[in-house]
PDB file of C-alpha atoms and ligand atoms in Angstrom:
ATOM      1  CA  UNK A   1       9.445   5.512 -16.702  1.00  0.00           C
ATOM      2  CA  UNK A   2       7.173   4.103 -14.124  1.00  0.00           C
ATOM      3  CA  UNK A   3       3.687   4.982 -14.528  1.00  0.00           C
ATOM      4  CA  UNK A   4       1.720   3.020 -11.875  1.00  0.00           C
ATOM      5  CA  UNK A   5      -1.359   3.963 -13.032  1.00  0.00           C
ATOM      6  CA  UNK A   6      -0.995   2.496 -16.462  1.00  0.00           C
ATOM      7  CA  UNK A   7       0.137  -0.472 -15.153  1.00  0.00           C
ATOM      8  CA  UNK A   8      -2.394  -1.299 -12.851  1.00  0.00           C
ATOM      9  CA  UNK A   9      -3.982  -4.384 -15.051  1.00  0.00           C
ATOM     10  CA  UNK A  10      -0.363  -5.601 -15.388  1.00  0.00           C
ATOM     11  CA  UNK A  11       0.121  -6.172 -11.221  1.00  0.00           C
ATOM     12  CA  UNK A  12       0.324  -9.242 -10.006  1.00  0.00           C
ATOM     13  CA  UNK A  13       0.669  -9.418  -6.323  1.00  0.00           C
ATOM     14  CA  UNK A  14       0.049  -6.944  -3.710  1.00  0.00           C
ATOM     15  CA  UNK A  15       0.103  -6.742  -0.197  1.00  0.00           C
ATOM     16  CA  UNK A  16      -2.287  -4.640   2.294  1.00  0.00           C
ATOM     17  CA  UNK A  17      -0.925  -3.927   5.335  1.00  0.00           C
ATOM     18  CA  UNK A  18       1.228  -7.012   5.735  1.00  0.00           C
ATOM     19  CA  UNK A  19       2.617  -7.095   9.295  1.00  0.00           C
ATOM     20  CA  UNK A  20       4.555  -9.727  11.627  1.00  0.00           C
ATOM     21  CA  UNK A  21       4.944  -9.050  14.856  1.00  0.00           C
ATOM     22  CA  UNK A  22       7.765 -11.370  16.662  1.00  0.00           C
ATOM     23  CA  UNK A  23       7.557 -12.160  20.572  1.00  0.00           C
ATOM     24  CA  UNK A  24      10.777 -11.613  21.685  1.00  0.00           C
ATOM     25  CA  UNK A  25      12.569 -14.180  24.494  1.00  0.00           C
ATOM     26  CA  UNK A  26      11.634 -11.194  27.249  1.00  0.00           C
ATOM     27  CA  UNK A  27       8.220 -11.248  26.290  1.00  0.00           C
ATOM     28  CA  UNK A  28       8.006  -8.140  24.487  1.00  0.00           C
ATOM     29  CA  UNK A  29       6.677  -7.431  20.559  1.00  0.00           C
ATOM     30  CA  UNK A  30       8.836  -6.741  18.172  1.00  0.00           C
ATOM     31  CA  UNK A  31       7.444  -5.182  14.845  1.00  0.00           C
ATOM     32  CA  UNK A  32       9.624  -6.500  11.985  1.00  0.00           C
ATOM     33  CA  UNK A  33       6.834  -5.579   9.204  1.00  0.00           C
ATOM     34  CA  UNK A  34       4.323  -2.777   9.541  1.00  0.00           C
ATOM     35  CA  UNK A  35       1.166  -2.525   7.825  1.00  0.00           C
ATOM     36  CA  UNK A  36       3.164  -2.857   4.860  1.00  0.00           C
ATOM     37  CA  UNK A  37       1.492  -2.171   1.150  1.00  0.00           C
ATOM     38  CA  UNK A  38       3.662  -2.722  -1.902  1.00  0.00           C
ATOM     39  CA  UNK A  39       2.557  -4.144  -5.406  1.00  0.00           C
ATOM     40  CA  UNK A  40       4.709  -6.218  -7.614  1.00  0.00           C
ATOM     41  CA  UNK A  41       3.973  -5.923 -11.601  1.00  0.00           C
ATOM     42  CA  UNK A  42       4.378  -8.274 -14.204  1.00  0.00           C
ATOM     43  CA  UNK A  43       7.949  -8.030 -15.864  1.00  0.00           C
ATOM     44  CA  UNK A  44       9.095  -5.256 -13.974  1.00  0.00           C
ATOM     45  CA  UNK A  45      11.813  -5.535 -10.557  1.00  0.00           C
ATOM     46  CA  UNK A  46      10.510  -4.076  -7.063  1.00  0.00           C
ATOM     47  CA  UNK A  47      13.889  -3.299  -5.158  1.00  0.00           C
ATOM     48  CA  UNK A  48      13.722  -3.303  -1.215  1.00  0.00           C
ATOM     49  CA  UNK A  49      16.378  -1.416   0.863  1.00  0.00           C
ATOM     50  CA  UNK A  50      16.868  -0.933   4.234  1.00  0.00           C
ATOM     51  CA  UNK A  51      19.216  -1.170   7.208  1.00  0.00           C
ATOM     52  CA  UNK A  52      20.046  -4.714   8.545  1.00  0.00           C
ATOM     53  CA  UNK A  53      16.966  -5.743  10.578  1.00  0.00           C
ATOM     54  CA  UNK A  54      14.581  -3.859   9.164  1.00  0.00           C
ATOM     55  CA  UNK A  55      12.358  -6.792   7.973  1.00  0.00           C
ATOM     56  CA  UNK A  56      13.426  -7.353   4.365  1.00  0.00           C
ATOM     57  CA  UNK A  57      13.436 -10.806   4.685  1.00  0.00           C
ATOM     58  CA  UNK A  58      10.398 -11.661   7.019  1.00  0.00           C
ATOM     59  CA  UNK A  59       8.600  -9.500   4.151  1.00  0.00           C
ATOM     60  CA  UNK A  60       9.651 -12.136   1.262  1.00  0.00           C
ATOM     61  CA  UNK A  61       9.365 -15.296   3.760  1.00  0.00           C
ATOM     62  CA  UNK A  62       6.143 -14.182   4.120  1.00  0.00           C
ATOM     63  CA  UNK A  63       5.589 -13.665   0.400  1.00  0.00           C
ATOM     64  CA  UNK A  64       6.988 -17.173  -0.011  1.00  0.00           C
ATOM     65  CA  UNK A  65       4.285 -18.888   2.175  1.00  0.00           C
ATOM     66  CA  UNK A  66       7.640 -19.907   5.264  1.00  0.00           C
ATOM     67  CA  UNK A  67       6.152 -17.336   7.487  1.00  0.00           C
ATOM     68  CA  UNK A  68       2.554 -16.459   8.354  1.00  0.00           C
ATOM     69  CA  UNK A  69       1.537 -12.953   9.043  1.00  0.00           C
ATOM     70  CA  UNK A  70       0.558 -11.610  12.065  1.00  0.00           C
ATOM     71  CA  UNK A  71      -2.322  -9.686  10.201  1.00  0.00           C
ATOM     72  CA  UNK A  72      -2.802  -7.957   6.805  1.00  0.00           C
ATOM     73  CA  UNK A  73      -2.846  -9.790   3.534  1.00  0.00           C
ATOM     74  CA  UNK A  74      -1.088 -11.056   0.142  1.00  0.00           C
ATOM     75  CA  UNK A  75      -3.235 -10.779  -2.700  1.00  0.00           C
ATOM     76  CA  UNK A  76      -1.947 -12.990  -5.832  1.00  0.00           C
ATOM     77  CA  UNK A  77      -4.131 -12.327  -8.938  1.00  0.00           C
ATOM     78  CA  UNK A  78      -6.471 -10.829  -6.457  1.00  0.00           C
ATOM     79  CA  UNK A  79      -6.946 -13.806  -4.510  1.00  0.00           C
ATOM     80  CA  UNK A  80      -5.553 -13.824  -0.376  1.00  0.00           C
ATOM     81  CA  UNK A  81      -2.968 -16.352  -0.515  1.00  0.00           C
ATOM     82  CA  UNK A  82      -3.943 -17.206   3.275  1.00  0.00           C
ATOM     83  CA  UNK A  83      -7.150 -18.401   1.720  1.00  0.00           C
ATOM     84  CA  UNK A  84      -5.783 -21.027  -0.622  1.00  0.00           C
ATOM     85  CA  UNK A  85      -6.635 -24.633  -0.420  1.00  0.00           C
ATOM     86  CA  UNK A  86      -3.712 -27.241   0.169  1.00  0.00           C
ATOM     87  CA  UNK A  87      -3.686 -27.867  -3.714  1.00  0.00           C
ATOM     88  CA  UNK A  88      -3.706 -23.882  -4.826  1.00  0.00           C
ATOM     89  CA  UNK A  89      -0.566 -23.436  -2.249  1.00  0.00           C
ATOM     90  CA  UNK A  90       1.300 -26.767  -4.032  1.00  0.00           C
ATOM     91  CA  UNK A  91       0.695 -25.415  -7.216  1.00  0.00           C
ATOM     92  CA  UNK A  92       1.223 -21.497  -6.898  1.00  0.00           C
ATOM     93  CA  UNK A  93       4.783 -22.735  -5.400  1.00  0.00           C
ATOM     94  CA  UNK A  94       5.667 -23.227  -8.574  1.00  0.00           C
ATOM     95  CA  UNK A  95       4.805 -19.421  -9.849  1.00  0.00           C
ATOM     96  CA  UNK A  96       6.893 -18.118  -6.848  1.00  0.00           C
ATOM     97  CA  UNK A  97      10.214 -18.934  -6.891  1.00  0.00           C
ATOM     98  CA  UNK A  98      13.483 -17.839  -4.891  1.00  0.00           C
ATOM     99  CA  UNK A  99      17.107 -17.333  -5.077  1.00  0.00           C
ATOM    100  CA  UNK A 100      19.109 -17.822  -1.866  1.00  0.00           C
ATOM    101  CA  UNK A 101      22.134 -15.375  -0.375  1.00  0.00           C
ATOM    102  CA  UNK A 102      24.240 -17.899   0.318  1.00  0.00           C
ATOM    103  CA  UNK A 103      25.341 -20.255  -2.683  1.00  0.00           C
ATOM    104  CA  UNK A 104      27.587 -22.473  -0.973  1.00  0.00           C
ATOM    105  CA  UNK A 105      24.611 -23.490   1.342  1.00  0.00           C
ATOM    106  CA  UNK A 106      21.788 -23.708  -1.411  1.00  0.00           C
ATOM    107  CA  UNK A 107      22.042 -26.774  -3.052  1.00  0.00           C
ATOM    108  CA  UNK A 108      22.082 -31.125  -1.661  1.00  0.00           C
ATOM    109  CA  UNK A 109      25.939 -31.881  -2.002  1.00  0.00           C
ATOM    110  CA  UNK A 110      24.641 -35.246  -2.979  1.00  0.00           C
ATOM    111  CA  UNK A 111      22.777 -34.249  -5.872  1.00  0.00           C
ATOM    112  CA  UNK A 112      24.473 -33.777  -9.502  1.00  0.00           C
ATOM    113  CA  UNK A 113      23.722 -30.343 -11.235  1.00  0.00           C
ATOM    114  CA  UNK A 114      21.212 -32.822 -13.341  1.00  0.00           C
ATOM    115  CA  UNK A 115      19.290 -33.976 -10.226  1.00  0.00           C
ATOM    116  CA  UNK A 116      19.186 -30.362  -8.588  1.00  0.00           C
ATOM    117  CA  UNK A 117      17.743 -29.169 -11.716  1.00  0.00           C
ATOM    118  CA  UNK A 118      15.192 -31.748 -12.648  1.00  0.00           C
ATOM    119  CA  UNK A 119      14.175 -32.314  -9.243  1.00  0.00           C
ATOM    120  CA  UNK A 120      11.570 -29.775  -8.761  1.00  0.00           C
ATOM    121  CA  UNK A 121      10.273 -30.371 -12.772  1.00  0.00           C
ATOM    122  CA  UNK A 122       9.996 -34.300 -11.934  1.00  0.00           C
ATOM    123  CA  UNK A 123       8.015 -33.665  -8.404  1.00  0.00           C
ATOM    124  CA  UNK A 124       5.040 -31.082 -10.512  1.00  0.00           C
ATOM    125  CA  UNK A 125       5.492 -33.723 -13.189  1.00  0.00           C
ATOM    126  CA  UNK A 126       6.380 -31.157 -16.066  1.00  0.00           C
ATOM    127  CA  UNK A 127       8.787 -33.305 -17.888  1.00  0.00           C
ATOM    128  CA  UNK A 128       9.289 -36.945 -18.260  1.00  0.00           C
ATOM    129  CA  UNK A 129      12.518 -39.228 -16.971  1.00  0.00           C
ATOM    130  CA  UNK A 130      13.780 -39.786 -19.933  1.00  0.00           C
ATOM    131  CA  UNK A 131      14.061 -36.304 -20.896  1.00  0.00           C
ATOM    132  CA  UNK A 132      16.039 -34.900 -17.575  1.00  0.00           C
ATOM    133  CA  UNK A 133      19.067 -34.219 -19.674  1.00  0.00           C
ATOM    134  CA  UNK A 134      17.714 -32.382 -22.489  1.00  0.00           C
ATOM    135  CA  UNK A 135      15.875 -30.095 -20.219  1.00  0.00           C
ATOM    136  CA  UNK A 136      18.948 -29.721 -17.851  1.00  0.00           C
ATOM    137  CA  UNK A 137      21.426 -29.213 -21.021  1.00  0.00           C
ATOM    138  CA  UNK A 138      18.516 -26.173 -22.453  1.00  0.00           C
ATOM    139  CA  UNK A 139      18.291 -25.097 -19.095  1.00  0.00           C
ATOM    140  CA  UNK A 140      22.388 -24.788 -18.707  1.00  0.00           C
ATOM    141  CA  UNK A 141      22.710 -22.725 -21.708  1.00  0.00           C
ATOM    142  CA  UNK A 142      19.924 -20.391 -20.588  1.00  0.00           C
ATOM    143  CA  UNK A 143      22.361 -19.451 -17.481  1.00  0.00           C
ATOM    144  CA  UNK A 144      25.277 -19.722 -19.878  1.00  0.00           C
ATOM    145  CA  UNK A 145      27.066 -22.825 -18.019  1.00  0.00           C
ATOM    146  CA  UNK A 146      28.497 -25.207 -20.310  1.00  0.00           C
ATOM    147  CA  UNK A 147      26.148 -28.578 -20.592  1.00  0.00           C
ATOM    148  CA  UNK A 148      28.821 -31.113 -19.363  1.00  0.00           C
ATOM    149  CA  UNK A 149      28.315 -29.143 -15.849  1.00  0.00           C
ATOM    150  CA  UNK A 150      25.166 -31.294 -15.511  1.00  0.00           C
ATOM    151  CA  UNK A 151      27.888 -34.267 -14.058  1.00  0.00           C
ATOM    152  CA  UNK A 152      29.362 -32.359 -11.631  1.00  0.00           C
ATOM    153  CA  UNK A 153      28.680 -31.604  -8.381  1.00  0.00           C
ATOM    154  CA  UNK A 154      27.940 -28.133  -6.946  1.00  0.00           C
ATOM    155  CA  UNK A 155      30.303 -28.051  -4.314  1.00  0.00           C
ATOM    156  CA  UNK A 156      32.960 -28.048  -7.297  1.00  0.00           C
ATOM    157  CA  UNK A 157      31.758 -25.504  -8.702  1.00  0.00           C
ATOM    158  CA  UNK A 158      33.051 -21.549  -8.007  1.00  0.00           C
ATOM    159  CA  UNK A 159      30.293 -18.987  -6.004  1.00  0.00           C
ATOM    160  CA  UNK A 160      29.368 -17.473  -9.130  1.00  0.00           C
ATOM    161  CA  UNK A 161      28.711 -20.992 -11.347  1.00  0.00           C
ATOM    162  CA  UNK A 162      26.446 -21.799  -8.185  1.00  0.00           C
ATOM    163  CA  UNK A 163      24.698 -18.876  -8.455  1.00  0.00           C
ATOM    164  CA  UNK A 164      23.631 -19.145 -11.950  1.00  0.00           C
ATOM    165  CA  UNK A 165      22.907 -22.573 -11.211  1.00  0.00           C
ATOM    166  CA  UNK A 166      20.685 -21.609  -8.360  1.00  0.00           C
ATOM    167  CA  UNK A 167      19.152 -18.733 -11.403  1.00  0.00           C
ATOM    168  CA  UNK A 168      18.654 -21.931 -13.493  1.00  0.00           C
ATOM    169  CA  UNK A 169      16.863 -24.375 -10.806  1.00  0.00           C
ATOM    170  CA  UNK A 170      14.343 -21.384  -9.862  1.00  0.00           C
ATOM    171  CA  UNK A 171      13.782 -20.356 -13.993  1.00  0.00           C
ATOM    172  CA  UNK A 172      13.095 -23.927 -13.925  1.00  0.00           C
ATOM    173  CA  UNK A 173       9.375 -24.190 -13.207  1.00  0.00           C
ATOM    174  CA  UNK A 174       8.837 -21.029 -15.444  1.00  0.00           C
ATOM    175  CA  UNK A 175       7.929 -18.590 -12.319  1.00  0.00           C
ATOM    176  CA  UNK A 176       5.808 -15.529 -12.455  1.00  0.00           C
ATOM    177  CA  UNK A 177       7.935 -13.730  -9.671  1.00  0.00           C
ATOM    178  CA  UNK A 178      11.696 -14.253  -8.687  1.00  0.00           C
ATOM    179  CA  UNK A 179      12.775 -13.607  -5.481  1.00  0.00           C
ATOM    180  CA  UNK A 180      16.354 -12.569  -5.136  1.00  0.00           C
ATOM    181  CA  UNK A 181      17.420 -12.199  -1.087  1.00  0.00           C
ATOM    182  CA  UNK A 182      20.637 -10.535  -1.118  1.00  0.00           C
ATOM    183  CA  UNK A 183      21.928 -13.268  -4.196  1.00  0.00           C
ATOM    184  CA  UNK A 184      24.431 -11.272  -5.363  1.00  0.00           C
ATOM    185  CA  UNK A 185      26.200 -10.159  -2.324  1.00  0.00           C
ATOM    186  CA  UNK A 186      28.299 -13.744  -1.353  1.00  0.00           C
ATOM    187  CA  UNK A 187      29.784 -12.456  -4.853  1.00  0.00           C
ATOM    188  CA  UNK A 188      32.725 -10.251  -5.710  1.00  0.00           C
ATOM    189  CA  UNK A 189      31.604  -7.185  -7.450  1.00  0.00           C
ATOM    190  CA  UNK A 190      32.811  -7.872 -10.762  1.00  0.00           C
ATOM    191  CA  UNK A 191      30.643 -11.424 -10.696  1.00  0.00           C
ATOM    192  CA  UNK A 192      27.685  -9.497  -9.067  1.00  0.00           C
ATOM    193  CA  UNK A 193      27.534  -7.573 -12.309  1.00  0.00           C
ATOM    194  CA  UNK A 194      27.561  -9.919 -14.496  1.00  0.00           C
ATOM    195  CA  UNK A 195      24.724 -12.135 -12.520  1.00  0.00           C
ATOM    196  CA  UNK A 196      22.310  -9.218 -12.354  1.00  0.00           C
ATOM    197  CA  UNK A 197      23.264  -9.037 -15.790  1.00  0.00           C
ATOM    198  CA  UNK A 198      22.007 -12.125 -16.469  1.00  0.00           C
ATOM    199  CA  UNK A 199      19.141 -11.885 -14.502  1.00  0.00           C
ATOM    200  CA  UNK A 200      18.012  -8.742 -16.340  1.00  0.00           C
ATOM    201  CA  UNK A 201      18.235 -10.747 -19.504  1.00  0.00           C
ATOM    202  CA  UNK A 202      16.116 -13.218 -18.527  1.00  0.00           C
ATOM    203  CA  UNK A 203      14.132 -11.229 -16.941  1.00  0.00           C
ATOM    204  CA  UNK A 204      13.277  -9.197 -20.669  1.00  0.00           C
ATOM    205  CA  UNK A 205      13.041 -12.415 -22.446  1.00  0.00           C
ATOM    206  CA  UNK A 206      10.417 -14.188 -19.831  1.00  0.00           C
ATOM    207  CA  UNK A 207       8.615 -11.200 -18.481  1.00  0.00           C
ATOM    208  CA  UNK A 208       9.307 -12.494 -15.037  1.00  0.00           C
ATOM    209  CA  UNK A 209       8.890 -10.024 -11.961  1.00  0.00           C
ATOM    210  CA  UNK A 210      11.432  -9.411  -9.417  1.00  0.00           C
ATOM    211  CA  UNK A 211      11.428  -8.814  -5.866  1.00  0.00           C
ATOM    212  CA  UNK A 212      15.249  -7.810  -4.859  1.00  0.00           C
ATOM    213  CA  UNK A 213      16.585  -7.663  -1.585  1.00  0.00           C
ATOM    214  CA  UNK A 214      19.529  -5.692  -1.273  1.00  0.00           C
ATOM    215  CA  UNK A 215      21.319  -3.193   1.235  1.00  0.00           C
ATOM    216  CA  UNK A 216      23.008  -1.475  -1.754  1.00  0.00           C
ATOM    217  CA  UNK A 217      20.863   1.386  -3.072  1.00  0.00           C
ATOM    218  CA  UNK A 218      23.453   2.130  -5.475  1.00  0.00           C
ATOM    219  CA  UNK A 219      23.631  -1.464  -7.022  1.00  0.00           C
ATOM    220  CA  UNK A 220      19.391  -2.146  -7.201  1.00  0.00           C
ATOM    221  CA  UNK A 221      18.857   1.903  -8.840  1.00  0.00           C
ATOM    222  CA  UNK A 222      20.644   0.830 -11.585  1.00  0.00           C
ATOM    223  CA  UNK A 223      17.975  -1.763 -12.586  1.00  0.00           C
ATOM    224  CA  UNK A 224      14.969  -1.610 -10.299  1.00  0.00           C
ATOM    225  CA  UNK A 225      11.964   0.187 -11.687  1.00  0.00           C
ATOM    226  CA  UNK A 226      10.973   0.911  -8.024  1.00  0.00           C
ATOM    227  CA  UNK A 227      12.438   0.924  -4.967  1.00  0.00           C
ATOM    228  CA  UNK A 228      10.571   0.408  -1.587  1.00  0.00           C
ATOM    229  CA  UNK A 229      13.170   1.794   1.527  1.00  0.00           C
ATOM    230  CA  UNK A 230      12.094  -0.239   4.350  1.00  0.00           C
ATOM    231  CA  UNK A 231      13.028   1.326   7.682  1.00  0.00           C
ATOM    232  CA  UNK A 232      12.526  -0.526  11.088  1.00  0.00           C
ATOM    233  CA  UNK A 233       9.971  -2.312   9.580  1.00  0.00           C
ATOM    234  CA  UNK A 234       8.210   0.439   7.730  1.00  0.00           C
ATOM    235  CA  UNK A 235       8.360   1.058   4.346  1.00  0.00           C
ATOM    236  CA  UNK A 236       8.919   4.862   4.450  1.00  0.00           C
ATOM    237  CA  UNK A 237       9.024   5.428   0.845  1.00  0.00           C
ATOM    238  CA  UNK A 238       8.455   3.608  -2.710  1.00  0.00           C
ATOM    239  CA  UNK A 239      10.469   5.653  -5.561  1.00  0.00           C
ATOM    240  CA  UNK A 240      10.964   5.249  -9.168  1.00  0.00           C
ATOM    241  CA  UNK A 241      14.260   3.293  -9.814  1.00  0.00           C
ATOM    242  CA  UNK A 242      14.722   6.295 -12.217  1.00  0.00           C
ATOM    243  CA  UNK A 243      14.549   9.216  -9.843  1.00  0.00           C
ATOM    244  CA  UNK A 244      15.971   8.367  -6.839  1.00  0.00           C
ATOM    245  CA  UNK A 245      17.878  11.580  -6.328  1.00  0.00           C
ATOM    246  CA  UNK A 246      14.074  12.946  -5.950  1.00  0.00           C
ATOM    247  CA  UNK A 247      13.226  10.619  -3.169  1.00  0.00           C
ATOM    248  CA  UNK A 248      11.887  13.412   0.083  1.00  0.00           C
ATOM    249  CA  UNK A 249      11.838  10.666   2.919  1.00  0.00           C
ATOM    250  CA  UNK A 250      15.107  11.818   5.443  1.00  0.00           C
ATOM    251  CA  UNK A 251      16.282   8.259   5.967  1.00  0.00           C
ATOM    252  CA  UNK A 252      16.443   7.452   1.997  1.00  0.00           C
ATOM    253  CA  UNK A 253      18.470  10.691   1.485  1.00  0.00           C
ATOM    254  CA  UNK A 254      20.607   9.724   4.439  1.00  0.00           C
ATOM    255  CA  UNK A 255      21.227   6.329   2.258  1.00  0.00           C
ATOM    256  CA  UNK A 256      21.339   8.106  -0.496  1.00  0.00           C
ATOM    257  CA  UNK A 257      23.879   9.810   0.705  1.00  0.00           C
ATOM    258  CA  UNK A 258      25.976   7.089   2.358  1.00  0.00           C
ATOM    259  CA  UNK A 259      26.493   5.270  -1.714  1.00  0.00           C
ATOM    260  CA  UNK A 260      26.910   7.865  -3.756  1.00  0.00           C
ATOM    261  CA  UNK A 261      30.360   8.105  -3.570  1.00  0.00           C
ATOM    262  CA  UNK A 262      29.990   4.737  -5.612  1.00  0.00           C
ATOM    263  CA  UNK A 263      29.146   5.192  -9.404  1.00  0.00           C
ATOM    264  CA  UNK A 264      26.947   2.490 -11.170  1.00  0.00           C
ATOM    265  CA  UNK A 265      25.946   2.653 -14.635  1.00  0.00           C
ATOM    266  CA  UNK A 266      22.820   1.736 -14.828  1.00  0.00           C
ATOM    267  CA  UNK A 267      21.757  -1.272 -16.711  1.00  0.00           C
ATOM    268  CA  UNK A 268      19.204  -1.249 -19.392  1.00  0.00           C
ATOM    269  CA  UNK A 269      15.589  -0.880 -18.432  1.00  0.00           C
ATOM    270  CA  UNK A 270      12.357  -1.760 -19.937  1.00  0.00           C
TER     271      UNK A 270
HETATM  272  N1  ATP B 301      11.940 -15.872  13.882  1.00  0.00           N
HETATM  273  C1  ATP B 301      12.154 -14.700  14.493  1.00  0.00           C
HETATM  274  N2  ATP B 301      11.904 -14.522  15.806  1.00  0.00           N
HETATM  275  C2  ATP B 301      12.088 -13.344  16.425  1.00  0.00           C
HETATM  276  N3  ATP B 301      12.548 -12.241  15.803  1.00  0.00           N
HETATM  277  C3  ATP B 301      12.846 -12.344  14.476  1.00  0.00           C
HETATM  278  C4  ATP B 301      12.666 -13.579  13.761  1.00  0.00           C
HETATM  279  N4  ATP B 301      13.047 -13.355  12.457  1.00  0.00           N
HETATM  280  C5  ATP B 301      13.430 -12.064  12.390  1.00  0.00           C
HETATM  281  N5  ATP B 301      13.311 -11.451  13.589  1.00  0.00           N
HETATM  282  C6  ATP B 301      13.608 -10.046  13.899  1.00  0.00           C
HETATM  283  O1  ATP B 301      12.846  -9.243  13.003  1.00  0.00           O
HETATM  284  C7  ATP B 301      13.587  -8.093  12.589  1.00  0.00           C
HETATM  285  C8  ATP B 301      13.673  -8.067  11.080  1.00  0.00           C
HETATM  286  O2  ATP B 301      14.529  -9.132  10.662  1.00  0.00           O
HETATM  287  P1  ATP B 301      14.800  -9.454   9.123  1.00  0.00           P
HETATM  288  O3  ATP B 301      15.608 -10.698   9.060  1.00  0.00           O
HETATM  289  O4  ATP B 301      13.515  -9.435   8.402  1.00  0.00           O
HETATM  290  O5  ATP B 301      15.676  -8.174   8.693  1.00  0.00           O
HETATM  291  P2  ATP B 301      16.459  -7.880   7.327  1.00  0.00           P
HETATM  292  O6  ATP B 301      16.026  -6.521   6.884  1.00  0.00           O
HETATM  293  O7  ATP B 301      16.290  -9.004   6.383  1.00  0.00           O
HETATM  294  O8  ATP B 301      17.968  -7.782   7.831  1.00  0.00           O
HETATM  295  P3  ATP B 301      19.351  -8.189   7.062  1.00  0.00           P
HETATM  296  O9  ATP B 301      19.646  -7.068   6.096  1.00  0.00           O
HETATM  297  O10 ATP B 301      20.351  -8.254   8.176  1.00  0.00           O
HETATM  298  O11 ATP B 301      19.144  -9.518   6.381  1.00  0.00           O
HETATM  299  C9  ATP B 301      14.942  -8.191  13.290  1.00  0.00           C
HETATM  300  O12 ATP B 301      14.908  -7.404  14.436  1.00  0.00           O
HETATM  301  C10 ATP B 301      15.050  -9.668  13.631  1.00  0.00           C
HETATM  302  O13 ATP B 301      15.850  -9.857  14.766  1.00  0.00           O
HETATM  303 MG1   MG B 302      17.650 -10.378   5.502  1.00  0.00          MG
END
């Protein structure tokens, strides 16, 4: 399903031996990411697994330009991202985008659905004033919110409506990679399934990459086309999102073996 080799014109961002090492309040280091080396390809979801602490998210805050690495780099279209100019960071924002964990903490509770969505299109000057609404009411129906939501505000608004809404603001500026930190698990399961539902659908229609966090292995197999299993801030093994049952490393069989009692049917990859 996942023939790296074939792919290799089609990747996009890649990272050689990415590491952050933290100082700790007693002085000592602390290793969250290890000479880590993972590629991301165009259109196709990288999952990343792993224990609590074991440096999912200082890997994507350092992906997202919010955390610098200790050493190692981030390649995007070949270039080091540590090497861009003030104007190349501004604009490559755009191409990176992110959706948060928490969706009752994501958005300005004095901002209208409208505003939060226009916001970032107004500031890279992508659309004019006086066609915020039209964009926002497309943009709505993408996400499959009805238009009138652009009035409202999003603390009115349930977890799941924010979370699409969140889907929406970061579709907005027409990414290359989506970054999803844990953004289904605030959720109940049966809205979880229909977000990554949604996200897989966009996902076909836009050819947009995906970087998702997750601590459920059973959950990002059934859509990921790889998996990276990130373990005390190694990555100890990448497998195909179709063969996990294959994966040799001891600590993905031992998660492996702590979700299987949970059945997902997997959702429709490219
Ligand atoms: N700013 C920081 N200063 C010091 N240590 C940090 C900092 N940020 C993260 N860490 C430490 O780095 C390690 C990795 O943390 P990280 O948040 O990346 O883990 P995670 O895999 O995302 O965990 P979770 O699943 O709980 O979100 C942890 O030990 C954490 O305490
Ligand atoms: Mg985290």
């Amino acid at each position: 399903m996942f023939n790296e080799k074939s792919n290799e014109e089609n990747m996009i961002l890649e990272t050689k031996n990415l590491t952050k090492i933290f100082t700790t309040y007693d002085g000592k280091d602390l290793v969250a990411c290890n000479n880590i080396n993972l590629k991301v390809y165009k259109g196709k979801t990288l999952g990343l697994v792993g224990e609590s602490g074991s440096g999912k998210t200082t890997f994507i805050r350092m992906l997202m330009n919010l955390e610098k690495p200790s050493s190692g780099e981030i390649l995007y279209h070949g270039k080091d991202v540590n090497k861009f100019s003030e104007k190349e960071i501004w604009e490559n924002r755009q191409k990176i985008q992110m959706i948060f964990q928490d969706p009752w903490a994501a958005f300005n509770p004095k901002m209208n659905v409208l505003d939060i969505l226009t916001e970032p299109l107004l500031n890279y000057k992508r659309i004019k004033k006086s066609d915020r609404e039209k964009v926002a009411a497309k943009l709505l129906k993408m996400v499959e919110l009805p238009e009138e939501y652009m009035y409202r505000y999003s603390q009115n608004m349930s977890g799941g409506q924010k979370q699409r809404l969140g889907i929406a603001r970061a579709i907005s500026l027409e990414p290359e990679i989506l970054i999803c930190d844990e953004a289904t698990c605030a959720l109940d399961v049966s809205i979880q399934k229909i977000i990554i539902e949604l996200l897989v659908r966009l996902q076909k229609e836009k050819n947009i990459s995906m970087v998702f966090i997750c601590h459920d292995l059973a959950l990002v197999q059934s859509f990921a086309h790889e998996i990276a299993v990130m373990n005390k801030g190694d990555i100890v093994e990448i497998i195909d999102g179709d063969k996990i049952q294959n994966a040799s490393h001891p600590y993905t069989k031992k998660l492996i073996d702590s979700v299987f009692s949970i059945h997902m049917e997997p959702y429709k990859k490219k």
